[in-house]
PDB file of C-alpha atoms in Angstrom:
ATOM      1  CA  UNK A   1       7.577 -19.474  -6.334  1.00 46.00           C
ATOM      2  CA  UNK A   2       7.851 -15.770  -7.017  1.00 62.00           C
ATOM      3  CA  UNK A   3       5.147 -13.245  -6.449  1.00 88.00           C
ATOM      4  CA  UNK A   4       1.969 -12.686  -3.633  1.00 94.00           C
ATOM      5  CA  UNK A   5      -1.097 -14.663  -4.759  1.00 95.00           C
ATOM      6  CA  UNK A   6      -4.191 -13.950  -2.600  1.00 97.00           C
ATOM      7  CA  UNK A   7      -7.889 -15.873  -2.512  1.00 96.00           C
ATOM      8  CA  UNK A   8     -10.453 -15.761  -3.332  1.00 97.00           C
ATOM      9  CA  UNK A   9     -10.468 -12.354  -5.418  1.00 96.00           C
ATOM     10  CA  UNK A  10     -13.896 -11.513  -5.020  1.00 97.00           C
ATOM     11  CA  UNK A  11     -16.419 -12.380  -1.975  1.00 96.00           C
ATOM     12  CA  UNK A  12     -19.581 -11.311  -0.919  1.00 98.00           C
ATOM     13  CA  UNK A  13     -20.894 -12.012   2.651  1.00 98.00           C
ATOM     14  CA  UNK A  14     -23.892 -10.645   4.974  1.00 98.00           C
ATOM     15  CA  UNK A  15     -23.622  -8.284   7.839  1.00 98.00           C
ATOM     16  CA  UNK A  16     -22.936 -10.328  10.418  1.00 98.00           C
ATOM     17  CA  UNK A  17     -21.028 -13.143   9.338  1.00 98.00           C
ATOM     18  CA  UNK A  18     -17.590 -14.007   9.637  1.00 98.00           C
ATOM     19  CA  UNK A  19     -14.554 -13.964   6.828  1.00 98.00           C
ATOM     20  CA  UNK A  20     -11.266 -15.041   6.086  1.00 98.00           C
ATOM     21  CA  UNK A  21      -9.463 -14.054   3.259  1.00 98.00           C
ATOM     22  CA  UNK A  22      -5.600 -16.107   2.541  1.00 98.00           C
ATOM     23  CA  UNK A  23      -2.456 -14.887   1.559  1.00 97.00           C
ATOM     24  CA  UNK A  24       0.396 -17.122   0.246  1.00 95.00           C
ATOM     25  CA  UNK A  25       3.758 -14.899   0.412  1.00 92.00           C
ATOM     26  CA  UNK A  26       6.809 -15.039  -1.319  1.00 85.00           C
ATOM     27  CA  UNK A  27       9.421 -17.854  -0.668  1.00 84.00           C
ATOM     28  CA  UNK A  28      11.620 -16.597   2.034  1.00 86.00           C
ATOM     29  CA  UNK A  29       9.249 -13.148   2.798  1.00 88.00           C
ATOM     30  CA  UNK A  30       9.233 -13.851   6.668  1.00 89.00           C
ATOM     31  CA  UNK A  31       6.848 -10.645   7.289  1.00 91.00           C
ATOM     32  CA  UNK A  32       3.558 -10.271   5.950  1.00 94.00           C
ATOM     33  CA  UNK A  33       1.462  -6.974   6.241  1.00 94.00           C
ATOM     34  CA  UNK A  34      -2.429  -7.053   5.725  1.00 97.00           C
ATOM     35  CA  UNK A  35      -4.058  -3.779   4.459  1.00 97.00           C
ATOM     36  CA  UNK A  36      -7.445  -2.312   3.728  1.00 98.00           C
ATOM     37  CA  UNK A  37      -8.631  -0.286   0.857  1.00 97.00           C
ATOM     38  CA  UNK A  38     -11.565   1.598   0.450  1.00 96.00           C
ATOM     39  CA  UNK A  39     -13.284   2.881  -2.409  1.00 92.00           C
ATOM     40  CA  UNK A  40     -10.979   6.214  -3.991  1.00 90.00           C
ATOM     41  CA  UNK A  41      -8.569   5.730  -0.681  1.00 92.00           C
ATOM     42  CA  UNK A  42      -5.170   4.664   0.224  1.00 94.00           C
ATOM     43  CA  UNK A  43      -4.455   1.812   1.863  1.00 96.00           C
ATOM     44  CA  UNK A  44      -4.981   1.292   5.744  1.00 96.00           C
ATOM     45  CA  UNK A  45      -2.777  -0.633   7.900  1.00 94.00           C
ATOM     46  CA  UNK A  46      -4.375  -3.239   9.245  1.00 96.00           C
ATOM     47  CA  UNK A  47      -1.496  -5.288  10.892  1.00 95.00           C
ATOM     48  CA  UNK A  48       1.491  -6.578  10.199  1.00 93.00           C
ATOM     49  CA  UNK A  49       3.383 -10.705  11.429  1.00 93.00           C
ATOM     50  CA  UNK A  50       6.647 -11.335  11.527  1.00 91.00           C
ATOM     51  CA  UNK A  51       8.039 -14.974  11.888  1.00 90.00           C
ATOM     52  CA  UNK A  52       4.184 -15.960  12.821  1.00 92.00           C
ATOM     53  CA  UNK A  53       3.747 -13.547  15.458  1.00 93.00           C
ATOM     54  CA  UNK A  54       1.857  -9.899  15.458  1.00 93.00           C
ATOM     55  CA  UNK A  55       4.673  -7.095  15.953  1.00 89.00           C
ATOM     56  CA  UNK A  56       2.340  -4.656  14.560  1.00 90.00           C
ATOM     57  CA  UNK A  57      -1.538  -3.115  14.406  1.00 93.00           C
ATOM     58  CA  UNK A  58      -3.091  -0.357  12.638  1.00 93.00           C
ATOM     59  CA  UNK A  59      -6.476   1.357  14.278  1.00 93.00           C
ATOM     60  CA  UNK A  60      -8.447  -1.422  13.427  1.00 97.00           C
ATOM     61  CA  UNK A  61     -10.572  -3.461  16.260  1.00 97.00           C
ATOM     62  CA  UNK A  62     -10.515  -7.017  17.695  1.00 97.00           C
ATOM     63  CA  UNK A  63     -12.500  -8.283  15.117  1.00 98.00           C
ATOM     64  CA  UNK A  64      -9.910  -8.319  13.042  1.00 98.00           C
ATOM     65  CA  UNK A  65      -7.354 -10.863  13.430  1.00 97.00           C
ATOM     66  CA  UNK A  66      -4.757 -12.688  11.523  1.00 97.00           C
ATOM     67  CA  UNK A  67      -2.648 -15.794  11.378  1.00 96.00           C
ATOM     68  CA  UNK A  68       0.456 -16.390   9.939  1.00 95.00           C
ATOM     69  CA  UNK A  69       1.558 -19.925   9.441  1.00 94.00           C
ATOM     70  CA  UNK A  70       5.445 -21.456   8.726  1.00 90.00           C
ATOM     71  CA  UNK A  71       4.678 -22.228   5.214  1.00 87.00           C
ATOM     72  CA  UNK A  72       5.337 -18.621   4.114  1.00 86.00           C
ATOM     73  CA  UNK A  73       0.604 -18.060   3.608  1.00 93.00           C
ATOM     74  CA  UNK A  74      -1.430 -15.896   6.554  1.00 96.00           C
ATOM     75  CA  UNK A  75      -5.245 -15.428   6.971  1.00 97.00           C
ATOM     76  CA  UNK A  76      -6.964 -12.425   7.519  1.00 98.00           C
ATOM     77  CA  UNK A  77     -10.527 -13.341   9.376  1.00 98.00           C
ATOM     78  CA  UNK A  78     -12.841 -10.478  10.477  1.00 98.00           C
ATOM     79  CA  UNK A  79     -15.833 -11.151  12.521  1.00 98.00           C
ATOM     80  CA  UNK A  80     -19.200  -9.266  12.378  1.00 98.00           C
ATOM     81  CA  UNK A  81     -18.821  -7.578   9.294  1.00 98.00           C
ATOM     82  CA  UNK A  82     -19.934  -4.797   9.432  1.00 98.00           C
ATOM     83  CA  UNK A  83     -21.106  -2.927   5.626  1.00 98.00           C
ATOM     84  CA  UNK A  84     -18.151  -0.296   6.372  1.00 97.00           C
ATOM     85  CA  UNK A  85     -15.933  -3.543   5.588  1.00 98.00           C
ATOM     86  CA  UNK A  86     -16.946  -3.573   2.275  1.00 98.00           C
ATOM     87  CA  UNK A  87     -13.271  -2.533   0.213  1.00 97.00           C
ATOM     88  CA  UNK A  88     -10.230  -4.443  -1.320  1.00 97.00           C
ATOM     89  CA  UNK A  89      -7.864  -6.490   1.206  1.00 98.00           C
ATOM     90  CA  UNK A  90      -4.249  -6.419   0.650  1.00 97.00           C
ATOM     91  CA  UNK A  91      -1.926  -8.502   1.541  1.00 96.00           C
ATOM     92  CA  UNK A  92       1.997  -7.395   1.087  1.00 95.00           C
ATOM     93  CA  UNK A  93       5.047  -9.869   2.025  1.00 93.00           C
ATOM     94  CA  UNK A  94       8.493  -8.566   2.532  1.00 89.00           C
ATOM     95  CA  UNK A  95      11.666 -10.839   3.726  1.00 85.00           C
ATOM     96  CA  UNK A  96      12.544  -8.225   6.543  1.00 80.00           C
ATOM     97  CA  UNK A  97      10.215  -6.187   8.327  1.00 75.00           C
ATOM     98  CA  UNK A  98      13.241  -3.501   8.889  1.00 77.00           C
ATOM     99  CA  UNK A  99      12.837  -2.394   5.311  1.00 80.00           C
ATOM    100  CA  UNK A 100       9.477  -0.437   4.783  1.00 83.00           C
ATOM    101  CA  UNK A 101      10.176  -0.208   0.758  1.00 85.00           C
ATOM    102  CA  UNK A 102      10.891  -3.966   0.447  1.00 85.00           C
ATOM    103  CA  UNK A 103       7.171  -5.054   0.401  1.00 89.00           C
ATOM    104  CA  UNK A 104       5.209  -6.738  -2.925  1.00 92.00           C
ATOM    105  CA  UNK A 105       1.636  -6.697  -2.694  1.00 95.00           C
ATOM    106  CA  UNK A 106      -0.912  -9.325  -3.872  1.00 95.00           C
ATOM    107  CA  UNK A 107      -3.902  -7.904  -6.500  1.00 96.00           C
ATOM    108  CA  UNK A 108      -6.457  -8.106  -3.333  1.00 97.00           C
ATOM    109  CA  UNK A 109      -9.376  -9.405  -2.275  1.00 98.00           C
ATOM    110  CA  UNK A 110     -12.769  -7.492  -3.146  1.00 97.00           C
ATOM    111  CA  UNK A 111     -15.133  -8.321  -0.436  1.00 98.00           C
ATOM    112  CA  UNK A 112     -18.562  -6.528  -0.394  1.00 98.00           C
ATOM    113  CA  UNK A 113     -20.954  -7.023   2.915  1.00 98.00           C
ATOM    114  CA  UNK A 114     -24.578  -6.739   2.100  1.00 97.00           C
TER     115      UNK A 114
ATOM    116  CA  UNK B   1      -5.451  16.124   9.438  1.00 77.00           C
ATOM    117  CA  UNK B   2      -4.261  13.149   8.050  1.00 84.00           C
ATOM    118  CA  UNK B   3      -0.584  11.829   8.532  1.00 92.00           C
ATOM    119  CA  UNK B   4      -0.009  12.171   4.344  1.00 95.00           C
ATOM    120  CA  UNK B   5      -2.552  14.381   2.585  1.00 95.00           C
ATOM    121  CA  UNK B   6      -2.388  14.012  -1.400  1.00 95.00           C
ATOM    122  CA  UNK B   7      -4.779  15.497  -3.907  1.00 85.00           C
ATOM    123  CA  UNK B   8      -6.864  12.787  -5.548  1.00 80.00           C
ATOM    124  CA  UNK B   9      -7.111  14.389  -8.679  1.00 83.00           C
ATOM    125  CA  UNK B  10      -8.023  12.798 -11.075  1.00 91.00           C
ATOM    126  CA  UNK B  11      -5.635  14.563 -13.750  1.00 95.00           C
ATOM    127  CA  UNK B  12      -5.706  14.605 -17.209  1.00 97.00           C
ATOM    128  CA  UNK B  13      -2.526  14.868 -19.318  1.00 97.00           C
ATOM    129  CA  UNK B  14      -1.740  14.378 -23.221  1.00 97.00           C
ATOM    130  CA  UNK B  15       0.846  12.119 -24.508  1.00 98.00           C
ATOM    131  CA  UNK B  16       4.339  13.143 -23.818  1.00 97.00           C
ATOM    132  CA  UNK B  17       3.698  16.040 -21.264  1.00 97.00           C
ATOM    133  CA  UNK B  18       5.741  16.263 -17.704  1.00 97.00           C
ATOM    134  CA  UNK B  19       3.494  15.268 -14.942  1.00 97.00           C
ATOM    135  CA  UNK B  20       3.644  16.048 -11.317  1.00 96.00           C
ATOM    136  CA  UNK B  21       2.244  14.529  -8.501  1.00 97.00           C
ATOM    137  CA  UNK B  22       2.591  15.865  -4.948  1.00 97.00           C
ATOM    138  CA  UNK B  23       2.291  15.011  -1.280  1.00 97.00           C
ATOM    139  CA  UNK B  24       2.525  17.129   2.347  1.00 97.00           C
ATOM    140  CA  UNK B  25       2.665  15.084   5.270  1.00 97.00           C
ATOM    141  CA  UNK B  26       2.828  15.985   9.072  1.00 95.00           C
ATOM    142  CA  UNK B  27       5.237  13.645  10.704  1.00 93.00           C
ATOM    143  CA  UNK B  28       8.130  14.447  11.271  1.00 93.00           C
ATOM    144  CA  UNK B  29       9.330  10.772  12.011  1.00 91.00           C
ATOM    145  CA  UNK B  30       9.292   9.838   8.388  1.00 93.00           C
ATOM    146  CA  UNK B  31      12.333   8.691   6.886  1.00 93.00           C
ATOM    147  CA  UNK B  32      11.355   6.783   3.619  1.00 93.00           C
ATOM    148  CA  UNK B  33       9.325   7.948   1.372  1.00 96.00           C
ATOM    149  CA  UNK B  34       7.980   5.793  -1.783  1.00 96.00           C
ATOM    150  CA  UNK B  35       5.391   6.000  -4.995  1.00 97.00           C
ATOM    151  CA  UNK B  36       3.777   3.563  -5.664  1.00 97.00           C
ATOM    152  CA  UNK B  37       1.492   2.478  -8.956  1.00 97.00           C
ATOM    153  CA  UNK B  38      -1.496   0.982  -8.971  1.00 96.00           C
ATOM    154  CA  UNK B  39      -3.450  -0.311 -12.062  1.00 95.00           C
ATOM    155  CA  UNK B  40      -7.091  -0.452 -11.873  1.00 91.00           C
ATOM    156  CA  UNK B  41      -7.437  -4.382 -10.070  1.00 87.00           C
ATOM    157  CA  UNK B  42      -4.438  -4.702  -9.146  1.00 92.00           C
ATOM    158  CA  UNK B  43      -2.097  -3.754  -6.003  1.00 94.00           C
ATOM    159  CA  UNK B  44       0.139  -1.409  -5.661  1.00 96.00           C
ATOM    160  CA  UNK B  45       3.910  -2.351  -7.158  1.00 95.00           C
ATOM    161  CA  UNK B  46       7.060   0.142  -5.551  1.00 95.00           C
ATOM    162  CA  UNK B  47       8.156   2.707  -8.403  1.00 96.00           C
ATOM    163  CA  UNK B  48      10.783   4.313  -5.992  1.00 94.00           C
ATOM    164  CA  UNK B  49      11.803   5.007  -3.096  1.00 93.00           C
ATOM    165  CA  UNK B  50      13.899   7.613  -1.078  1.00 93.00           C
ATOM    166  CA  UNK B  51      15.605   7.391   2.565  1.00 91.00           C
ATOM    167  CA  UNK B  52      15.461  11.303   3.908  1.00 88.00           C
ATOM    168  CA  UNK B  53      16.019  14.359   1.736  1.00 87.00           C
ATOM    169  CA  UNK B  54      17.145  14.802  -1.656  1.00 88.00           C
ATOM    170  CA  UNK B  55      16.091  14.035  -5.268  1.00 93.00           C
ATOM    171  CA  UNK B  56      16.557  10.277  -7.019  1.00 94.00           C
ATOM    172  CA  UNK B  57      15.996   9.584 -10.288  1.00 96.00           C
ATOM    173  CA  UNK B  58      14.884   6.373 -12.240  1.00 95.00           C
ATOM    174  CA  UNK B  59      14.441   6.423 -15.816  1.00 96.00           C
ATOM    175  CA  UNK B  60      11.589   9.054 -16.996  1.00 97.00           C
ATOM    176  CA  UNK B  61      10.716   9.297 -13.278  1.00 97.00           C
ATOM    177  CA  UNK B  62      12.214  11.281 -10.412  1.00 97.00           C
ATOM    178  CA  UNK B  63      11.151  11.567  -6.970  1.00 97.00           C
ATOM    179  CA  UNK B  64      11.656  14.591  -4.641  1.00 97.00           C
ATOM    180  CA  UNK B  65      11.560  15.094  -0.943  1.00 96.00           C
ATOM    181  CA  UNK B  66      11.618  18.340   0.637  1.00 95.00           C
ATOM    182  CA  UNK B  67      11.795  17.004   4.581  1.00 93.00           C
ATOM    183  CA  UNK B  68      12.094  21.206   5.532  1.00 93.00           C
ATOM    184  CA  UNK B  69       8.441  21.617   3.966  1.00 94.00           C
ATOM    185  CA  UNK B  70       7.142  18.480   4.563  1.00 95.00           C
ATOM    186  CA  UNK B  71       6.506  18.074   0.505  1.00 96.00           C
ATOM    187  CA  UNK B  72       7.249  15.174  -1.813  1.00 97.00           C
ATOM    188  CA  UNK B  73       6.637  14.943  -5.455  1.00 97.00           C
ATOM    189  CA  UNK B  74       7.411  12.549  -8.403  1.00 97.00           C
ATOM    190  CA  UNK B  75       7.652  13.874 -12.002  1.00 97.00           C
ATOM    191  CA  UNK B  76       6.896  11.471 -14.638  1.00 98.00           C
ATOM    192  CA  UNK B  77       8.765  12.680 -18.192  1.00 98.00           C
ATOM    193  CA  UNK B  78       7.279  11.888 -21.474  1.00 98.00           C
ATOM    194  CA  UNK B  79       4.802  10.629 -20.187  1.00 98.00           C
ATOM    195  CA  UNK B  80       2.705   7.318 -21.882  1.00 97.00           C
ATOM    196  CA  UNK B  81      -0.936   5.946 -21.790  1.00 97.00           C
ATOM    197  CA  UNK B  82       0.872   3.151 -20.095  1.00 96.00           C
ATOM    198  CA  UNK B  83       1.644   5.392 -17.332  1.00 97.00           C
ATOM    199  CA  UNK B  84      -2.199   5.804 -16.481  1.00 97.00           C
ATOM    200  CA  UNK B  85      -3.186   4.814 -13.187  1.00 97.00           C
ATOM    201  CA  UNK B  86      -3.516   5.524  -9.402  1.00 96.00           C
ATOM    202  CA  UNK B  87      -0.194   6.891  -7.801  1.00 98.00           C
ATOM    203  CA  UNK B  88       0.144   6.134  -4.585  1.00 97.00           C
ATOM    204  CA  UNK B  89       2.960   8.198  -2.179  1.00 97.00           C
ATOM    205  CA  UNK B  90       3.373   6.057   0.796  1.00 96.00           C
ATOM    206  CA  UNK B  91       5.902   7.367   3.680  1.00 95.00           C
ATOM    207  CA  UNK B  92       7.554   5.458   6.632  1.00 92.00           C
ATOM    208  CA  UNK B  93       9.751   6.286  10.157  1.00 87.00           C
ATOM    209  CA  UNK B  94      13.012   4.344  10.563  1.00 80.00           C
ATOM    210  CA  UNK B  95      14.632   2.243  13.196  1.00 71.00           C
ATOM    211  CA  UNK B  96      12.874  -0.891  13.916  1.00 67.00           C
ATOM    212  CA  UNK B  97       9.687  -1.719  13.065  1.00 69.00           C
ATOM    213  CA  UNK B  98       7.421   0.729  11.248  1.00 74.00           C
ATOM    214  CA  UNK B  99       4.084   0.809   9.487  1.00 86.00           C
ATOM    215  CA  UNK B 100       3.940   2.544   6.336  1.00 91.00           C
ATOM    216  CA  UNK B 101       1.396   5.024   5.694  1.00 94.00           C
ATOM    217  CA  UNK B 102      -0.548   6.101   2.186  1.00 96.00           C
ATOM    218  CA  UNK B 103      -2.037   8.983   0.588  1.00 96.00           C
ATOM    219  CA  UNK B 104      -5.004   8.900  -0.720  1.00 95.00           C
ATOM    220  CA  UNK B 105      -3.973   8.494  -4.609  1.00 96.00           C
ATOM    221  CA  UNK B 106      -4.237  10.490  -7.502  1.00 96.00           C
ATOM    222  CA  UNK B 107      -5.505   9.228 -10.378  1.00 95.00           C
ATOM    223  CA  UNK B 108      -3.732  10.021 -13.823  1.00 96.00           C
ATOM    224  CA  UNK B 109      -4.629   9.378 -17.323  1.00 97.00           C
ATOM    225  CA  UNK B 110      -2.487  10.054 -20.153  1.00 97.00           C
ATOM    226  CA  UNK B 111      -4.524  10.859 -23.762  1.00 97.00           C
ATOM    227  CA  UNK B 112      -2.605   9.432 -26.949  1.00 96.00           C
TER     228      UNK B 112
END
């Protein structure tokens, strides 16, 4: 299976509640990288897994967290959204984590918190 | 300041003219430097990339990196409405494991 698929492609959820958002990677893409992009911005590192462990975190808080799981697809759940939450979710898979140009990014997941 | 500063634009070019799009950054870790393209609902997709100084060129693009001034560009050649969209520079240390970091984007449309 080629290319990063991500779901669902559009949410909307309430201040307050709780989200997760899937990836499913590449065949063989042992690294995933979850990003964050705002409205006219660049993307924000969120954090990265590699082999279905965290070697990685951007200056984002607890409430985000992620999973990564053998079967080459992660999660992305954040907790007590907050309305500053509200921008496209990207998820980018990459079979090395050495190789910073070797990443292919999913289309993103628009979540909007009311 | 941010790590990677890049004007957002948006710029306006016809059909066919050389475009340039530009990026200053402020650390001085950063080996690899990349563009990337993104289409309006979409993600980013690589264009190029470049490990240190020095110019490489792909087709009607070419990417620059000036690691004494802290300055990368990428010229786009006869350029096409197909070309429109958000260019992203994105820049990275080396050695391990290391986070890549994006400008802002800068939004391009090319008139037929």
């Amino acid at each position: 299976e080629t290319g990063v698929t991500q779901s669902p492609t559009h949410l909307i959820k309430t201040r307050g509640q709780q989200v997760t958002l899937r990836c499913s990677s590449q065949s063989g893409h042992n690294t995933v990288s979850w990003y964050q992009q705002a409205l006219g911005q660049g993307p924000q590192f969120i954090f990265q897994y590699y082999r279905e462990e965290e070697n990685g975190r951007g200056n984002f808080p607890p409430r985000f967290s992620g999973l990564q799981f053998p079967n080459y697809s992660s999660e992305l759940n954040v907790n007590a959204l907050e309305l500053d939450d509200s921008a496209l979710y990207l998820c980018a898979s990459s079979f090395n984590d050495r190789i910073p140009y070797g990443y292919t990014f999913g289309s993103g997941t628009r979540l909007t918190v009311v | 300041q941010k790590e990677v500063e890049q004007d957002p634009g948006p710029l306006s070019v016809p059909e066919g003219a050389i475009v340039s799009l530009n990026c200053t950054y402020s650390n001085s870790a950063f080996q690899y430097f990349m563009w990337y393209r993104q289409y309006s609902r979409k993600g980013p997709e690589l264009l190029m990339y470049t490990y240190s100084s020095g110019n490489k060129e792909d087709g009607r693009f070419t990417a620059q990196v000036d690691k004494s001034s802290k300055y990368i560009s990428l010229f786009i050649r006869d350029s096409q409405p197909s070309d429109s969209a958000t260019y992203l520079c994105a820049m990275s240390g080396s050695g391990g494991y290391q986070k890549v970091t994006f400008g802002t984007g800068t939004k391009l449309q090319v008139i037929p």
